[in-house]
PDB file of C-alpha atoms in Angstrom:
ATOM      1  CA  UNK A 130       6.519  -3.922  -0.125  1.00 50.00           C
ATOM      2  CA  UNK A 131      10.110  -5.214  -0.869  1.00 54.00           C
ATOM      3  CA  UNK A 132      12.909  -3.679   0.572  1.00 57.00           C
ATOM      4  CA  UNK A 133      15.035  -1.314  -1.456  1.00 52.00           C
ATOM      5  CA  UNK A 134      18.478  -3.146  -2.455  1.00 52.00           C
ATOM      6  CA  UNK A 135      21.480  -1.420  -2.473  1.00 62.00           C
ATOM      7  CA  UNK A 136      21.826  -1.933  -6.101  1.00 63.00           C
ATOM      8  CA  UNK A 137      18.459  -1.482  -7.081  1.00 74.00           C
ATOM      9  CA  UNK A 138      16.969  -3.508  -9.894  1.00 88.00           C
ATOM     10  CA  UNK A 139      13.159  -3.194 -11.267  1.00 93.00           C
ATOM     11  CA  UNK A 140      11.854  -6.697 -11.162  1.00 93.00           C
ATOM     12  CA  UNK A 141       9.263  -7.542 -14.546  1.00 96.00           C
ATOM     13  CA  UNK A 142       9.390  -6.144 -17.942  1.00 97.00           C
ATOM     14  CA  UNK A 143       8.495  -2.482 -18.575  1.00 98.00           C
ATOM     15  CA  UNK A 144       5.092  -1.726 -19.333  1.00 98.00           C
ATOM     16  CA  UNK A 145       4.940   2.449 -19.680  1.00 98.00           C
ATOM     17  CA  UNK A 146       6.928   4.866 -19.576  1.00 97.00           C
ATOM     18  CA  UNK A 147       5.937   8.769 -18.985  1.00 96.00           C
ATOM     19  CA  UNK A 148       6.952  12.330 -18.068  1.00 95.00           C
ATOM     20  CA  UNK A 149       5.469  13.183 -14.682  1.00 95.00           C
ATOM     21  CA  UNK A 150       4.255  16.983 -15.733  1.00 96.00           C
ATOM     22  CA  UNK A 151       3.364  20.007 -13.637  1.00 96.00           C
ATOM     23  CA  UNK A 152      -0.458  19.348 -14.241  1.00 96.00           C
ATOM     24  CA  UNK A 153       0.280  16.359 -12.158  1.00 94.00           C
ATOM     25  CA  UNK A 154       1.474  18.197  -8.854  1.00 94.00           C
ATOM     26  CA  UNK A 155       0.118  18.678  -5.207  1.00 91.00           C
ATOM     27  CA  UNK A 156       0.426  22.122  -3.676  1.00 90.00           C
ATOM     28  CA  UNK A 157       4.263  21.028  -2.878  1.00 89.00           C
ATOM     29  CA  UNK A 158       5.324  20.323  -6.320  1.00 90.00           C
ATOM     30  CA  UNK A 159       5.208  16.495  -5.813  1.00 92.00           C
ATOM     31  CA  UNK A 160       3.445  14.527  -8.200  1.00 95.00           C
ATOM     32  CA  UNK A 161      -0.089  12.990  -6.819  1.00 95.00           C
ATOM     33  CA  UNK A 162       0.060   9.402  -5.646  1.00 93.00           C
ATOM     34  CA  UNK A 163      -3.335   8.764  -7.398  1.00 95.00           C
ATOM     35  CA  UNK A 164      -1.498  10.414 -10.877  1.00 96.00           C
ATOM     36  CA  UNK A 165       1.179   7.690 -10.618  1.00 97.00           C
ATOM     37  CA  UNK A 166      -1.652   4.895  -8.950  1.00 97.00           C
ATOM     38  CA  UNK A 167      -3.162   5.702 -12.694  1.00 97.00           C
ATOM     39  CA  UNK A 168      -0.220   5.025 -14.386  1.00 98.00           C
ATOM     40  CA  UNK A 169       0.178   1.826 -12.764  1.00 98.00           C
ATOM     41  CA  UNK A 170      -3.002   0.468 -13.307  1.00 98.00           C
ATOM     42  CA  UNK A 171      -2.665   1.608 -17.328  1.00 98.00           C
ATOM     43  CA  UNK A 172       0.506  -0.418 -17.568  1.00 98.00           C
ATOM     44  CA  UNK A 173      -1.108  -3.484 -15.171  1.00 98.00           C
ATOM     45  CA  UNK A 174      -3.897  -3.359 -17.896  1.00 98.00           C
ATOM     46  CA  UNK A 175      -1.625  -3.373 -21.229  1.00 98.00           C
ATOM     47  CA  UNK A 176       0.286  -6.634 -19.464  1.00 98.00           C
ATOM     48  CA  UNK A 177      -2.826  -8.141 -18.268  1.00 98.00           C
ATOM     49  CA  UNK A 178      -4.263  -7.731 -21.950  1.00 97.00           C
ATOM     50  CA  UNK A 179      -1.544  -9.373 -23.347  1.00 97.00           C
ATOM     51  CA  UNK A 180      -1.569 -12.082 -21.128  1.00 97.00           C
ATOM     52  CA  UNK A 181      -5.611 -12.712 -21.579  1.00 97.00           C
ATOM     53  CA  UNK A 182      -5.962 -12.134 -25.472  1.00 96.00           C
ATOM     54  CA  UNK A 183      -8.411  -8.868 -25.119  1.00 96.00           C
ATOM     55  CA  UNK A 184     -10.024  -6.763 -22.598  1.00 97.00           C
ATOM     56  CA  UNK A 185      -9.485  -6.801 -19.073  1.00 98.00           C
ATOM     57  CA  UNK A 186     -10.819  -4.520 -15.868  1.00 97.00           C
ATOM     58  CA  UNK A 187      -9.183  -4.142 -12.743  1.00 98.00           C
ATOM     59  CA  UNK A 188     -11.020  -5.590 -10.308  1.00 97.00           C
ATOM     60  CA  UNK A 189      -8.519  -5.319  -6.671  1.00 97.00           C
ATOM     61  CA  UNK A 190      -5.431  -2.958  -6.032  1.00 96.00           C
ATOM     62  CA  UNK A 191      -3.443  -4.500  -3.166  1.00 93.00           C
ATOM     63  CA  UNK A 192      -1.769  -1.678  -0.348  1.00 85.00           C
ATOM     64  CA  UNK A 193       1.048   0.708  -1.381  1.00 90.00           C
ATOM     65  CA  UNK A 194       3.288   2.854   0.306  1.00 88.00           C
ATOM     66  CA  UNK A 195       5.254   5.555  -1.553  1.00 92.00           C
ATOM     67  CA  UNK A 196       8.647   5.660  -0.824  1.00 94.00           C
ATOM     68  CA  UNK A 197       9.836   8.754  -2.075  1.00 93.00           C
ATOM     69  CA  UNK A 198       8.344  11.943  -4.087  1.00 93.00           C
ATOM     70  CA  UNK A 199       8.196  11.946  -7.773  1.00 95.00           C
ATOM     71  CA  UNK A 200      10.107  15.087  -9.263  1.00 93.00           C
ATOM     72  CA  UNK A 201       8.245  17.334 -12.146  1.00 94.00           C
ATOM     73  CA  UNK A 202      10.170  16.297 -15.087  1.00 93.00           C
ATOM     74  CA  UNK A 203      11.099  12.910 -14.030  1.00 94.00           C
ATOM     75  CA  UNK A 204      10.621   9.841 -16.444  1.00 95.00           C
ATOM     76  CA  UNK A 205       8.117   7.011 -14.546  1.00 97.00           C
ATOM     77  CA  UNK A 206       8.653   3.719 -15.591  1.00 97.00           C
ATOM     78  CA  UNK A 207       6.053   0.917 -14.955  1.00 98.00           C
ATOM     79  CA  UNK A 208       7.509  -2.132 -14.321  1.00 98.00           C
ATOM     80  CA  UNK A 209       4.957  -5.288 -14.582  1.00 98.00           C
ATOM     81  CA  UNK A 210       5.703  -8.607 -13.217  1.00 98.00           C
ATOM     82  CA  UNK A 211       2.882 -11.418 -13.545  1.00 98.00           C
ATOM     83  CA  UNK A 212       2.691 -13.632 -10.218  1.00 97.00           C
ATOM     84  CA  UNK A 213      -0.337 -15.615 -11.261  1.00 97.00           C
ATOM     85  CA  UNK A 214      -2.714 -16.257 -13.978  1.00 97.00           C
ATOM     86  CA  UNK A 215      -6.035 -18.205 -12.858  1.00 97.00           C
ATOM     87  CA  UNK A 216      -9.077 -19.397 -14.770  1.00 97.00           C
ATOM     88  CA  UNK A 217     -10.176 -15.697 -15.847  1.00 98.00           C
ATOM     89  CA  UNK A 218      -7.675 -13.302 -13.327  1.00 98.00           C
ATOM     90  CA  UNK A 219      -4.239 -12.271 -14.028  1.00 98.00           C
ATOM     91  CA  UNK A 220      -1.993 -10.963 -10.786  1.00 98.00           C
ATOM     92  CA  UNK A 221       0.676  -8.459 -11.318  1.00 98.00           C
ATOM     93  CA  UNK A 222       3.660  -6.512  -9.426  1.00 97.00           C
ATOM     94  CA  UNK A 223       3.735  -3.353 -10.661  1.00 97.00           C
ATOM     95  CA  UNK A 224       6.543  -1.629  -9.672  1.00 97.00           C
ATOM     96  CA  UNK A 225       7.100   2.330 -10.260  1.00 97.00           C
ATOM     97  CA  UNK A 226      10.800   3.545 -11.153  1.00 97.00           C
ATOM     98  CA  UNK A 227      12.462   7.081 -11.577  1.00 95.00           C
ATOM     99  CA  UNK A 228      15.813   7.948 -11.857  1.00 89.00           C
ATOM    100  CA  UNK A 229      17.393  10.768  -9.196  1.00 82.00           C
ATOM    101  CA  UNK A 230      17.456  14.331 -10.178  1.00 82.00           C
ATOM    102  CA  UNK A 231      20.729  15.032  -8.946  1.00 82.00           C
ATOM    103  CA  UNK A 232      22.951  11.749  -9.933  1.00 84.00           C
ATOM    104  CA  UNK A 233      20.674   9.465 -12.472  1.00 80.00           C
ATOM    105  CA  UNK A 234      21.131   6.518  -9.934  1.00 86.00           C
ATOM    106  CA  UNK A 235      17.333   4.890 -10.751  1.00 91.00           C
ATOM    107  CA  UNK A 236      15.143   5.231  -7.743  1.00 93.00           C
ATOM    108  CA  UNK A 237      12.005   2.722  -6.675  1.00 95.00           C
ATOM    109  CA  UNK A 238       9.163   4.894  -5.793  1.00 96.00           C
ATOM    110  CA  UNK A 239       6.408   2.376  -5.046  1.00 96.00           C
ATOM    111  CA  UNK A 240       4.616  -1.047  -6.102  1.00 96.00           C
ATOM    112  CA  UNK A 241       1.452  -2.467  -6.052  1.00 96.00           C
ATOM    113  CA  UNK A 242      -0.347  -5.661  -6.726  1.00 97.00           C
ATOM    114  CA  UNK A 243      -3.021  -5.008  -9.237  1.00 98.00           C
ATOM    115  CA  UNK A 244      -5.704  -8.071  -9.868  1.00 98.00           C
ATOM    116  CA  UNK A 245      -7.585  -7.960 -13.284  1.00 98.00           C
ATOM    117  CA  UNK A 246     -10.071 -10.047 -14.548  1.00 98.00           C
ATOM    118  CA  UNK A 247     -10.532 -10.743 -18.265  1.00 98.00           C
ATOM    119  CA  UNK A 248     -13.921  -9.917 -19.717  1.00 97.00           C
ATOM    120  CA  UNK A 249     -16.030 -10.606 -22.752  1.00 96.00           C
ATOM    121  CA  UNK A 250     -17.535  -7.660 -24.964  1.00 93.00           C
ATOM    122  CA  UNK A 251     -20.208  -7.414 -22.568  1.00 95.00           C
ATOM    123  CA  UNK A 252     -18.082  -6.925 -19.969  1.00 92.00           C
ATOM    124  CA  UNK A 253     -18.428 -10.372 -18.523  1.00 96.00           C
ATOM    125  CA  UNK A 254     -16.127 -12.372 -16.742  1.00 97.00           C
ATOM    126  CA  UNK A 255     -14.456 -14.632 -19.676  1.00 97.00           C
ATOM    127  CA  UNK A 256     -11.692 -17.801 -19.669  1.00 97.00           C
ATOM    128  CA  UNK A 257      -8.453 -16.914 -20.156  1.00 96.00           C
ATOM    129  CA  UNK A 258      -7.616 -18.816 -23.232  1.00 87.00           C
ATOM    130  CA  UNK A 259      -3.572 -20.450 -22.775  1.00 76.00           C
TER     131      UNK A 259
END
């Protein structure tokens, strides 16, 4: 996990952007940590597919640690940053961003390192054509 900076900038190119709803809430009001894990593997996958020409499944999720709580009503953007493309796998950074409730100052809630594999319509491991 990278340290916050003090003037924080999401590192990649945004991949999704959504409303974090009430549905989406523990008992405390916080959004779940799996809700916004699913987010982040959603916008992992639409990079991933890009970068691979088709279909792709998500094949490792590297640790995460949450570094704040997610707000009902707050807009999470997915930012995806792609560290490595090998013969059929694509790694990514994705990094999850809100902006603060009370001042708008954007906020870095978590990242991950999501490893996908690109697959055939038989679900298949297939070469990444470049």
């Amino acid at each position: 996990m990278n340290d916050i900076d003090s003037t924080p900038v999401p590192h990649g190119d945004l991949a999704l952007q959504t409303v974090a709803m009430p549905k989406d809430t523990n008992p405390n009001g916080d959004i779940f940590g799996g809700w916004l894990m699913s987010q982040m593997d959603i916008a992992g996958m639409v990079t991933a597919g890009e970068v691979a020409g088709g279909r792709v499944a998500t094949v490792a999720i590297d640790a995460m640690a949450f570094l704040t709580p997610v707000h009902v009503g707050a807009v999470v953007s997915c930012y995806c940053d792609v560290l490595e493309i090998g013969r059929s796998s694509i790694r990514i950074i994705v990094e999850v961003w809100i902006n603060s409730k009370h001042d708008g100052e954007p906020i870095k809630v978590t990242e991950g390192e999501f490893v996908f594999v690109a697959i055939d319509d038989n679900g298949r491991t297939r070469a990444i054509q470049r």
